[in-house]
Tab-separated table of C-alpha atoms in Angstrom:
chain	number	residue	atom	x	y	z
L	1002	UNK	CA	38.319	-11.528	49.089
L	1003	UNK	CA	36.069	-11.659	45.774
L	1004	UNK	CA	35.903	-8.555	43.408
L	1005	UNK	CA	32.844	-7.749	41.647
L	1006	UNK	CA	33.088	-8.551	37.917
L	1007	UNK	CA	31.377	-5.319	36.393
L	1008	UNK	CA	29.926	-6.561	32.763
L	1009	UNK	CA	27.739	-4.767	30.241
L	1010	UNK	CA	24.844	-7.469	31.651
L	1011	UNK	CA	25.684	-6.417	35.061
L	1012	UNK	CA	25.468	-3.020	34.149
L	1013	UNK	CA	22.090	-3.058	32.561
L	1014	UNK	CA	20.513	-5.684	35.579
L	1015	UNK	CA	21.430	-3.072	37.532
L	1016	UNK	CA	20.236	-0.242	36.068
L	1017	UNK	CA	23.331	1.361	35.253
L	1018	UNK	CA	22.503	1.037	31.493
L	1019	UNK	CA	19.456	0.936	29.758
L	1020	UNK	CA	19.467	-1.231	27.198
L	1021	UNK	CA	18.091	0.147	24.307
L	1022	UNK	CA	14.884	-1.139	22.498
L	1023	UNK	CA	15.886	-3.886	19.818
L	1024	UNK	CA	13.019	-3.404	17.850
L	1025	UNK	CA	13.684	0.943	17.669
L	1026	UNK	CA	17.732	0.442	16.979
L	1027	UNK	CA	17.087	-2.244	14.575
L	1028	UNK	CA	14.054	0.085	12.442
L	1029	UNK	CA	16.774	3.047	13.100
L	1030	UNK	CA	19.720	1.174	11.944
L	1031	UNK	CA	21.945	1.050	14.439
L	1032	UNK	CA	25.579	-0.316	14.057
L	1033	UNK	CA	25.469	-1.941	17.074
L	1034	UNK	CA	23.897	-3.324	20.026
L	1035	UNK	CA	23.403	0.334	21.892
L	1036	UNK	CA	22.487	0.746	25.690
L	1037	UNK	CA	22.530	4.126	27.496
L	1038	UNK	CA	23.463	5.651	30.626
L	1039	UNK	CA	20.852	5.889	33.531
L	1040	UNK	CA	21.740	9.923	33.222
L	1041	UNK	CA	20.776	9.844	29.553
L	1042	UNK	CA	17.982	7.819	29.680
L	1043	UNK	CA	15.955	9.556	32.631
L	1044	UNK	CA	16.879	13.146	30.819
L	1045	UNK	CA	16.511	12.275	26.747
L	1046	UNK	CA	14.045	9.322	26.985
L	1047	UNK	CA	11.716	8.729	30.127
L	1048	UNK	CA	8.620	9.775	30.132
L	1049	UNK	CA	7.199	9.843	33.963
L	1050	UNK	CA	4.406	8.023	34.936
L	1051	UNK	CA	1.110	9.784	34.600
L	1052	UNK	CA	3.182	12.681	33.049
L	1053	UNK	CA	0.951	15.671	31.418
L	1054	UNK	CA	1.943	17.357	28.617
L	1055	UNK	CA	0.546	20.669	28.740
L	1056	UNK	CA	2.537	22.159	26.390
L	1057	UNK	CA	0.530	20.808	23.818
L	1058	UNK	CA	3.176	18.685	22.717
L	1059	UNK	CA	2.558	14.881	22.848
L	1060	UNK	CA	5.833	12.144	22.672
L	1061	UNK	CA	6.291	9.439	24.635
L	1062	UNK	CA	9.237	7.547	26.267
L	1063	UNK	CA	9.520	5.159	22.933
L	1064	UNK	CA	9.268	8.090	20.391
L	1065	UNK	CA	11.478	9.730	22.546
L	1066	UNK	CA	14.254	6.716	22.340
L	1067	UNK	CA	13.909	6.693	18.254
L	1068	UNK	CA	14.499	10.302	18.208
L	1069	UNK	CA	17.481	9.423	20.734
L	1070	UNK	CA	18.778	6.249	18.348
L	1071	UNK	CA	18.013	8.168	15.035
L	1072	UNK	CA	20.217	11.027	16.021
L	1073	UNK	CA	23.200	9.108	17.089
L	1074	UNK	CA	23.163	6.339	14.798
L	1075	UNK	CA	22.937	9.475	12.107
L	1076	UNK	CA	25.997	10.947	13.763
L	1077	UNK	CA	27.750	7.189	13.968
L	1078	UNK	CA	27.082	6.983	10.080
L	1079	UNK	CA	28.497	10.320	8.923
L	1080	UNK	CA	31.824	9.664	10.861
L	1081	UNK	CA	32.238	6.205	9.350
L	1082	UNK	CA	35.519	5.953	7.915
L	1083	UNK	CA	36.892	9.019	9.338
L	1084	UNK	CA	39.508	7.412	11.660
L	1085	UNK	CA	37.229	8.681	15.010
L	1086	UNK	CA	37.954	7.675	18.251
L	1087	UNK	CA	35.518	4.851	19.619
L	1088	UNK	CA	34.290	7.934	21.742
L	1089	UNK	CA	32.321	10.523	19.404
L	1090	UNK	CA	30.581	13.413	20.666
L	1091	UNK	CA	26.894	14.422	18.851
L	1092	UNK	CA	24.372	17.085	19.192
L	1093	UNK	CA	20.902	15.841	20.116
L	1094	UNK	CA	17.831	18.136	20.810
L	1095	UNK	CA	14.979	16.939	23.342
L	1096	UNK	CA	12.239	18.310	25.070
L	1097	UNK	CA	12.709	18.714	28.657
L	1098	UNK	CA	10.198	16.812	30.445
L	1099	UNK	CA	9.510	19.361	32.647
L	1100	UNK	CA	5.584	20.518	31.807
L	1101	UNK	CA	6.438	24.004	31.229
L	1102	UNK	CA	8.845	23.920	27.517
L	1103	UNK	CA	7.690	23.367	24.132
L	1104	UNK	CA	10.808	23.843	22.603
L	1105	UNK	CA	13.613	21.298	22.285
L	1106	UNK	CA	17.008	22.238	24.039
L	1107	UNK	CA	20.353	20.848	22.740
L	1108	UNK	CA	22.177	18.686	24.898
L	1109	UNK	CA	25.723	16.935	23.523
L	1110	UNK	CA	26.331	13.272	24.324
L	1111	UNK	CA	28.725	10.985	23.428
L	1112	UNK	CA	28.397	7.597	21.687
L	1113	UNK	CA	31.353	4.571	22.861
L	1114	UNK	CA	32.175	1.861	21.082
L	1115	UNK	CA	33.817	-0.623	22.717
L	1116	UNK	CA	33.808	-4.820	22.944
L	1117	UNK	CA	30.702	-6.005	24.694
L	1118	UNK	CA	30.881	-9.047	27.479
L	1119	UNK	CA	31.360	-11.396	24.531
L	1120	UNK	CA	34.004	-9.149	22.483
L	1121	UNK	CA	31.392	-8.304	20.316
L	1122	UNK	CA	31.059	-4.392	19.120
L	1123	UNK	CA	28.308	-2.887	21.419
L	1124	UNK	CA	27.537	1.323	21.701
L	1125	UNK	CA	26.827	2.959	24.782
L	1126	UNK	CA	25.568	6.319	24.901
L	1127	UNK	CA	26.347	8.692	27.430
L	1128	UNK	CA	27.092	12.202	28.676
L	1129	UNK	CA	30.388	13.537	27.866
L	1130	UNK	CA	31.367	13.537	31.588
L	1131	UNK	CA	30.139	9.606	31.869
L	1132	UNK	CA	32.670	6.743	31.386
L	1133	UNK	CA	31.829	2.974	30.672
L	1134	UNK	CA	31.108	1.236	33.735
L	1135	UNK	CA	33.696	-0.651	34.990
């Protein structure tokens, strides 16, 4: 009997990761090739379909992600150097997408390094109860 090989490309063709835009992590600076958890994407980035934003407030799913990238590759940056795990817990504040708030909540997530499918250095970002798929 045949296991299933989990990779980082199974992962995200499965939509167990979101891989992140290339064009947002590279204008953001990002360390790393950076994908995120299904959990973090649908609560920090997605934007539904035909969403309305009656609190006067207007993002979108892609501003959303740079605000998402900007804040962890920010927190990424200031630990560099420190000796930090490859698991490192930051602070990021989003609007729910929920119609009714304006203001943005704080929600802590964590940011893993670890080798990608190729043993290159890839970043996943994901709750602090979330593990790397396996």
């Amino acid at each position: 009997m045949t296991g299933t090989v989990n990779t980082r490309a199974h992962a995200i063709k499965t939509g167990a990761l979101i891989e992140a835009d290339p064009d947002i992590a590279a204008e953001v600076e990002f360390p790393a090739s950076v994908a995120m958890t299904e959990a973090v994407y649908a609560d920090c980035v997605a934007v539904p379909e035909a969403y309305a934003w009656d609190t006067g407030i207007r993002l979108d799913d892609a501003e959303r992600e740079w605000d998402l990238l900007i804040t962890a590759s920010r927190a990424i940056k200031a630990a560099a150097g420190s000796g930090r795990p490859p698991r490192l817990a930051f602070v990021h504040y989003r609007v729910p997408v929920d119609g009714r708030s304006r203001d943005p909540q704080r929600v802590t997530l964590v940011a893993e390094a670890s080798p990608g499918d190729n043993g290159e250095r890839v970043i996943t970002i994901m709750r602090p109860s979330e593990h790397l798929p396996h």
